[in-house]
PDB file of C-alpha atoms in Angstrom:
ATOM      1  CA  UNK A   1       0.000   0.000   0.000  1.00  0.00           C
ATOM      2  CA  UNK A   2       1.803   3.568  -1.573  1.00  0.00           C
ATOM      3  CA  UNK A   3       1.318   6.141   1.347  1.00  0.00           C
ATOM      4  CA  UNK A   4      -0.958   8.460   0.080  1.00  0.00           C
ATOM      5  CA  UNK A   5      -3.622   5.445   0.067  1.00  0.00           C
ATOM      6  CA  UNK A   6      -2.052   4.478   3.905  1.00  0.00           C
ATOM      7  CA  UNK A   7      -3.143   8.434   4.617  1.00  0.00           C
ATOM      8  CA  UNK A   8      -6.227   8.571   3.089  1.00  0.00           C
ATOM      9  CA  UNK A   9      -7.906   5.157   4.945  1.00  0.00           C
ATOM     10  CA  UNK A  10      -6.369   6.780   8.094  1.00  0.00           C
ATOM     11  CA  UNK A  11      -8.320  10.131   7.542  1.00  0.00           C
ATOM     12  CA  UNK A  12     -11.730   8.015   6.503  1.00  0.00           C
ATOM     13  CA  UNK A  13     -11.296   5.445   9.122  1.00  0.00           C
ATOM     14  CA  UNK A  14     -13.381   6.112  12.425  1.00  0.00           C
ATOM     15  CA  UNK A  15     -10.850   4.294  14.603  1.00  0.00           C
ATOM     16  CA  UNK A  16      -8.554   6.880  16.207  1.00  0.00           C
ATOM     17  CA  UNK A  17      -5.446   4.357  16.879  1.00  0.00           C
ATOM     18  CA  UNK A  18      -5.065   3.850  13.381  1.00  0.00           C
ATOM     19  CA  UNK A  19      -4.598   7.254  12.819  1.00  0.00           C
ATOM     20  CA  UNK A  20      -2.242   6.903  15.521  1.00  0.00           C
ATOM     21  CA  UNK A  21      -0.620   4.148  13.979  1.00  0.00           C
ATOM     22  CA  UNK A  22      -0.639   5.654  10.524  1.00  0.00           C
ATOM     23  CA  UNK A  23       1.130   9.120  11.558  1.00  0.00           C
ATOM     24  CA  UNK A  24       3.753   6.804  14.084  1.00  0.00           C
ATOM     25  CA  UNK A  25       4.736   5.326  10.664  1.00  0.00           C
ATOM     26  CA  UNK A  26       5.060   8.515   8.614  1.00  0.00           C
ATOM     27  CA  UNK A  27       7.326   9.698  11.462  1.00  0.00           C
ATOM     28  CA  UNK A  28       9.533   6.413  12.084  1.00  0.00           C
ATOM     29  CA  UNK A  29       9.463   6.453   7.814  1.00  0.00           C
ATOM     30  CA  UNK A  30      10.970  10.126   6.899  1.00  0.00           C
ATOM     31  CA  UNK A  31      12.476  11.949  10.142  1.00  0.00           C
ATOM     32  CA  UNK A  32      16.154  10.473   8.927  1.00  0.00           C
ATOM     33  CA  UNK A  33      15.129  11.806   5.026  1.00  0.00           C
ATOM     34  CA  UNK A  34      14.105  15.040   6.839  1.00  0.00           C
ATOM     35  CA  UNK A  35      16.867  15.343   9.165  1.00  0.00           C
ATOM     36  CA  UNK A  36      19.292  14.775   6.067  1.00  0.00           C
ATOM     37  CA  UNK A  37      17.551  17.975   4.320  1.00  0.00           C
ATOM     38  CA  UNK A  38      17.376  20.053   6.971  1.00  0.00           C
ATOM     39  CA  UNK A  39      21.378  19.601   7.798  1.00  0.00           C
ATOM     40  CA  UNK A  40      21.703  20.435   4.126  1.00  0.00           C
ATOM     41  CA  UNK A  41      21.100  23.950   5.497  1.00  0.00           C
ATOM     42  CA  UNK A  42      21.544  23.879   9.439  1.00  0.00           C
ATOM     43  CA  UNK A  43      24.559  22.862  11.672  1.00  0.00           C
ATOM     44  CA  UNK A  44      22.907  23.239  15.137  1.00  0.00           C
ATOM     45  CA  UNK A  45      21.300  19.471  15.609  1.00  0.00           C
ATOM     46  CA  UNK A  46      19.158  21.137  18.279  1.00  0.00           C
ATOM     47  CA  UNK A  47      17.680  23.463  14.972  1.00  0.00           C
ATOM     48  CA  UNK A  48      17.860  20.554  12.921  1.00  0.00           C
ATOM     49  CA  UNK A  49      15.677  18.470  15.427  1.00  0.00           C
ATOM     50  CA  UNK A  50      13.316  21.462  16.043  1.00  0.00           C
ATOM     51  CA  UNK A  51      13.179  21.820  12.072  1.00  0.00           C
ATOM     52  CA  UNK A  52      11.664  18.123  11.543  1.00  0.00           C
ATOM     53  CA  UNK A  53       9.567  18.461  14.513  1.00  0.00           C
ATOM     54  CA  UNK A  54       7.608  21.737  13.517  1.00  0.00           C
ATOM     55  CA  UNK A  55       7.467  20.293   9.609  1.00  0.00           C
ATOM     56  CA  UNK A  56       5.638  17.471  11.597  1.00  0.00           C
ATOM     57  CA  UNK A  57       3.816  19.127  13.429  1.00  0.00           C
ATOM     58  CA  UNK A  58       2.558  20.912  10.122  1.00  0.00           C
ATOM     59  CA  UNK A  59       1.802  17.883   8.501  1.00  0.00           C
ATOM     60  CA  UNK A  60      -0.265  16.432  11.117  1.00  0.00           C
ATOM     61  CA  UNK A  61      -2.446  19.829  11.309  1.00  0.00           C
ATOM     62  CA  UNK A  62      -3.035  20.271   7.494  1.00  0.00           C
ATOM     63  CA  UNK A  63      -3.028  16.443   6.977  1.00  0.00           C
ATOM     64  CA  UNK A  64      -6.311  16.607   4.735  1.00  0.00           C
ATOM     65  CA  UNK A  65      -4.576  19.459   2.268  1.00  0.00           C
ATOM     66  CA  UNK A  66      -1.728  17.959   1.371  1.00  0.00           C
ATOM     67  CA  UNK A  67      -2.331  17.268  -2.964  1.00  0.00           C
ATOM     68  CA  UNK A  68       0.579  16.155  -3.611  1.00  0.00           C
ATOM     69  CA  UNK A  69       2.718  12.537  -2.301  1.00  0.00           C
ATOM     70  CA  UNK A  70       3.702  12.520   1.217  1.00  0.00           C
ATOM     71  CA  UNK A  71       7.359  12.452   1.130  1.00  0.00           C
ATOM     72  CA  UNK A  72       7.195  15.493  -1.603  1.00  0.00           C
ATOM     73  CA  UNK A  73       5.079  17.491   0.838  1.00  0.00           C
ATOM     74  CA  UNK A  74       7.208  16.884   3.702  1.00  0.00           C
ATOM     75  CA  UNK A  75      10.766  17.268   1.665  1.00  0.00           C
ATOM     76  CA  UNK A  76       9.493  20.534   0.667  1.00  0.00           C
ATOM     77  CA  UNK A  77       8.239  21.553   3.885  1.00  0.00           C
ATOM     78  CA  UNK A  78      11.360  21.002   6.109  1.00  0.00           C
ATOM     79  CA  UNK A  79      13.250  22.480   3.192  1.00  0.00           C
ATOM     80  CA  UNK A  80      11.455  25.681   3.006  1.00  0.00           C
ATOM     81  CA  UNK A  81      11.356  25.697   7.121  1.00  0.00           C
ATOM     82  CA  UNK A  82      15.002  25.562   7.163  1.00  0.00           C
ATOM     83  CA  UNK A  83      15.689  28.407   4.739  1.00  0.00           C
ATOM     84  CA  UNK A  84      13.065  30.412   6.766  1.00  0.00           C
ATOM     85  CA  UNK A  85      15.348  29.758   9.672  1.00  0.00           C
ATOM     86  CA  UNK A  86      18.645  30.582   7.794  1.00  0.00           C
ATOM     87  CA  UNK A  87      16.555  33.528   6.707  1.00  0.00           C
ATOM     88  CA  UNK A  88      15.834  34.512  10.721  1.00  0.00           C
ATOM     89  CA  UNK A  89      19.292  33.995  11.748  1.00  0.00           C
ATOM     90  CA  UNK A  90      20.807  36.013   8.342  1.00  0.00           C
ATOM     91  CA  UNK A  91      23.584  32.977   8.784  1.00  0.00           C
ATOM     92  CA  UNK A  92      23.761  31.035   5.846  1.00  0.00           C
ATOM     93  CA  UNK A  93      25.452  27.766   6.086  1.00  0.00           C
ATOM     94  CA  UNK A  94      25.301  24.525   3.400  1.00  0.00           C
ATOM     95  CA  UNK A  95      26.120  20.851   4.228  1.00  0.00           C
ATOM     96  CA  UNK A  96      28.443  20.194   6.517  1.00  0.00           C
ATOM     97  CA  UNK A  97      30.989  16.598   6.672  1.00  0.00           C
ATOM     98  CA  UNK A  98      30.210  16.999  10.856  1.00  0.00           C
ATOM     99  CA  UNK A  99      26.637  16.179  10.578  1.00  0.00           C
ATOM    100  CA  UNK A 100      27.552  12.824   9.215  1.00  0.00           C
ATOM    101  CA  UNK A 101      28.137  11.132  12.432  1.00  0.00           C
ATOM    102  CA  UNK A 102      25.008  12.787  13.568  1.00  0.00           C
ATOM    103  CA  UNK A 103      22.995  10.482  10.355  1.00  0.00           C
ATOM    104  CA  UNK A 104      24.683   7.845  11.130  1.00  0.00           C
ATOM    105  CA  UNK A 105      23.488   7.680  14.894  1.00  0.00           C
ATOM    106  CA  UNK A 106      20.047   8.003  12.922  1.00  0.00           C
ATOM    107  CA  UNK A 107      21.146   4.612  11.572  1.00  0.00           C
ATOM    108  CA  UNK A 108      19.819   2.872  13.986  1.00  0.00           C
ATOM    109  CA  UNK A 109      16.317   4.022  13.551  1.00  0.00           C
ATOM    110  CA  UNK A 110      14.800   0.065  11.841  1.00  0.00           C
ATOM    111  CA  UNK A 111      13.252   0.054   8.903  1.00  0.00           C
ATOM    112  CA  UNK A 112      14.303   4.422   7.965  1.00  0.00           C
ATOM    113  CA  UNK A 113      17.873   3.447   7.740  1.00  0.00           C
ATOM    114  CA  UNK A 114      16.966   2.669   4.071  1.00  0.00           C
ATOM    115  CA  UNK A 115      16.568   6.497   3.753  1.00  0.00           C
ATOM    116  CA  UNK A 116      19.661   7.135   5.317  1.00  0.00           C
ATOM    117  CA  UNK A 117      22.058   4.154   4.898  1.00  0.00           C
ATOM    118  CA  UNK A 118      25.826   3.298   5.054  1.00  0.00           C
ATOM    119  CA  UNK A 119      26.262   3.778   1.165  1.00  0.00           C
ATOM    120  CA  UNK A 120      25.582   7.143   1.313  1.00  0.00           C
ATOM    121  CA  UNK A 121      27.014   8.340   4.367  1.00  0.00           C
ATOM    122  CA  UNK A 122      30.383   6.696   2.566  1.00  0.00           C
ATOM    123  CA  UNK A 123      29.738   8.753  -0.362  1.00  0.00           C
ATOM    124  CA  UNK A 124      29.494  11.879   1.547  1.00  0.00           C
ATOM    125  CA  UNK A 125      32.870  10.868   3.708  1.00  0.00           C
ATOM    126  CA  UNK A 126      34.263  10.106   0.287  1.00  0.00           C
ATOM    127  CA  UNK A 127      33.249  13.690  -0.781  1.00  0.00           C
ATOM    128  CA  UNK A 128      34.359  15.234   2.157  1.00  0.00           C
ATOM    129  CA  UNK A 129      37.762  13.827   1.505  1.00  0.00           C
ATOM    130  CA  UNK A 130      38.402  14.931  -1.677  1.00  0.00           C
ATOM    131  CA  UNK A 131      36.004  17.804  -2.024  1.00  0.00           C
ATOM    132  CA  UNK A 132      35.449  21.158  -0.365  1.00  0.00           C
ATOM    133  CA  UNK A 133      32.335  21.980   1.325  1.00  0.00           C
ATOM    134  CA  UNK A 134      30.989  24.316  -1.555  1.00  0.00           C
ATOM    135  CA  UNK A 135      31.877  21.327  -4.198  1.00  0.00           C
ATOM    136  CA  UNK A 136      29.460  19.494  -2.289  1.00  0.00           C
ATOM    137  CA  UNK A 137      27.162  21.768  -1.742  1.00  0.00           C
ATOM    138  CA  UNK A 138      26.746  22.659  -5.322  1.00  0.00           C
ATOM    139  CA  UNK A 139      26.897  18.220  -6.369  1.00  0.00           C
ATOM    140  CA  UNK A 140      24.026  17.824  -3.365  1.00  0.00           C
ATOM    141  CA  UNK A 141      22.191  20.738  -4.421  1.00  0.00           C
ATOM    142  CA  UNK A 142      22.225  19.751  -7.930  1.00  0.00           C
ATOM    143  CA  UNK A 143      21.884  15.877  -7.663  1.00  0.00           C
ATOM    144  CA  UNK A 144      19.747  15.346  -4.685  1.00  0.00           C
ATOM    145  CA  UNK A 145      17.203  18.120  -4.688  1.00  0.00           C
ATOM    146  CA  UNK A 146      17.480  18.590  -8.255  1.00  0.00           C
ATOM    147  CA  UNK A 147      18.158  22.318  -8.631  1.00  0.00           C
ATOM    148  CA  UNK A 148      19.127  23.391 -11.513  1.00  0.00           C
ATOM    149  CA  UNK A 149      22.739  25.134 -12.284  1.00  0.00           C
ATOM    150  CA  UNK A 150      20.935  28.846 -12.646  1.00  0.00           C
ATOM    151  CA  UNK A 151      19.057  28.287  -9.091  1.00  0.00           C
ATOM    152  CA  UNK A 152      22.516  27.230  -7.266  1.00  0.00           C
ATOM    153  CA  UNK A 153      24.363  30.129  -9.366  1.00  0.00           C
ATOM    154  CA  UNK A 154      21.157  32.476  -7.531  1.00  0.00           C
ATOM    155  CA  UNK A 155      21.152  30.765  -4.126  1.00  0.00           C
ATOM    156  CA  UNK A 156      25.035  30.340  -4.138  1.00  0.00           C
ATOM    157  CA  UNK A 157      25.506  34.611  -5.672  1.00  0.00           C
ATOM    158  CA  UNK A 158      28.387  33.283  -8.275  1.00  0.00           C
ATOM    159  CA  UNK A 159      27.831  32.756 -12.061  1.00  0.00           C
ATOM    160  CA  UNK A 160      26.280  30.179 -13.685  1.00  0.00           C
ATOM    161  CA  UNK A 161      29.175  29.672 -15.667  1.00  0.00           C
ATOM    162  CA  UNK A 162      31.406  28.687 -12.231  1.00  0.00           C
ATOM    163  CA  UNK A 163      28.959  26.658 -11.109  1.00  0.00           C
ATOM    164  CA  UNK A 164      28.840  24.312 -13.889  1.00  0.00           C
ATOM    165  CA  UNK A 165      32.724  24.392 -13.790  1.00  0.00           C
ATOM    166  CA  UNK A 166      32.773  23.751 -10.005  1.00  0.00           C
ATOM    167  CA  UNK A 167      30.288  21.123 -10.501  1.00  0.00           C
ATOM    168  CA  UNK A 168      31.438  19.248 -13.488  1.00  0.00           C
ATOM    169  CA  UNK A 169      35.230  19.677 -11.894  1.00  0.00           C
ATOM    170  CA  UNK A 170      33.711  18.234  -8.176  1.00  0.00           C
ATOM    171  CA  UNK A 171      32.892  14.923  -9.897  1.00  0.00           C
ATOM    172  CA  UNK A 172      36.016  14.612 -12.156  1.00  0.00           C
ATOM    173  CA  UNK A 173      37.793  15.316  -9.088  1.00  0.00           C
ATOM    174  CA  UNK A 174      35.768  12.913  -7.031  1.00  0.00           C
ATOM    175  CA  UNK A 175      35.787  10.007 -10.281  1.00  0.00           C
ATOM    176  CA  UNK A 176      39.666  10.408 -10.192  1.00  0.00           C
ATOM    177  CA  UNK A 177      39.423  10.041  -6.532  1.00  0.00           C
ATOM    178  CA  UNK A 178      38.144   6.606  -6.608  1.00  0.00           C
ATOM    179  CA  UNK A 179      39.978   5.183  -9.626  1.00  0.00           C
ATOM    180  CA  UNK A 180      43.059   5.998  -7.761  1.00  0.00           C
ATOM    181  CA  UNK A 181      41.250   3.795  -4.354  1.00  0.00           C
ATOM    182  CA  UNK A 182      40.705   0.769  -6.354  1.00  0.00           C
ATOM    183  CA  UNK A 183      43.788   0.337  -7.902  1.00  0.00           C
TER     184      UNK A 183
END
């Protein structure tokens, strides 16, 4: 069962614990996807944590809105929530390598660590070996929320034109990286 059909036979059902049980598995499913997004933007895990719990918290209260799929709604939501924090604090900051041991205590979480699993959080140690922070911001930004090079160039106040270069350069440089591991 897709969870926009789990969501919908919650909100029709009369039978208040599966409700319960229905939101209990929306939050064990996406607070280590949301947590992920919102350290994209946010060092503090104390923000971070506060961040997933008020996108939540919004999801729960305008539960029977919500037109489009559940993890899209909630993605966007903790995104936007974070950049309205960034935007209260005037203190921009992008992904940093120190909230990886943070994910991987999320790890533990059961049947979420699929969201947030060992592959990846080798990837992004990988990265952080070879790459600088803004080379992964602008490969994360690009690749994982799909923004496209004009949007990063806007959010990032450089030209298009060196973000492509940094981009293109961040995965030769990270390609090379790994050729030279395996030999």
């Amino acid at each position: 069962m897709n969870d926009e059909t789990r969501l919908f036979r919650a909100l029709n059902s009369n039978r208040i614990e599966e409700l319960d049980v229905t939101f209990k598995y929306f939050y064990q499913k996406y607070k280590p996807l949301l947590i992920f997004v919102a350290a994209q933007y946010i060092k503090n895990k104390t923000d971070i944590e506060d961040i997933v719990q008020d996108t939540f918290i919004e999801f729960f209260n305008n539960v029977d809105k919500i037109h489009s799929s559940v993890k899209s709604y909630l993605i966007t939501s903790c995104k936007n929530k974070a950049l309205d924090f960034l935007k209260k604090q005037k203190n921009i900051t992008y992904f940093d390598i120190e909230n990886i041991v943070y994910l991987q205590d999320l790890n533990n979480v059961g049947e979420a660590s699929f969201y947030v699993n060992d592959n990846l959080i080798q990837i992004i140690e990988d990265m952080g070996k070879t790459l600088s922070n803004e080379e992964i911001n602008i490969v994360f930004l690009h690749l994982i929320y799909d923004f496209k090079f004009e949007e990063i160039a806007l959010k990032l106040k450089q030209n298009i034109m060196t973000i492509k270069s940094k981009y293109y350069r961040a995965l030769k440089k990270y390609k090379k990286s790994k050729e030279q591991k395996t030999r």
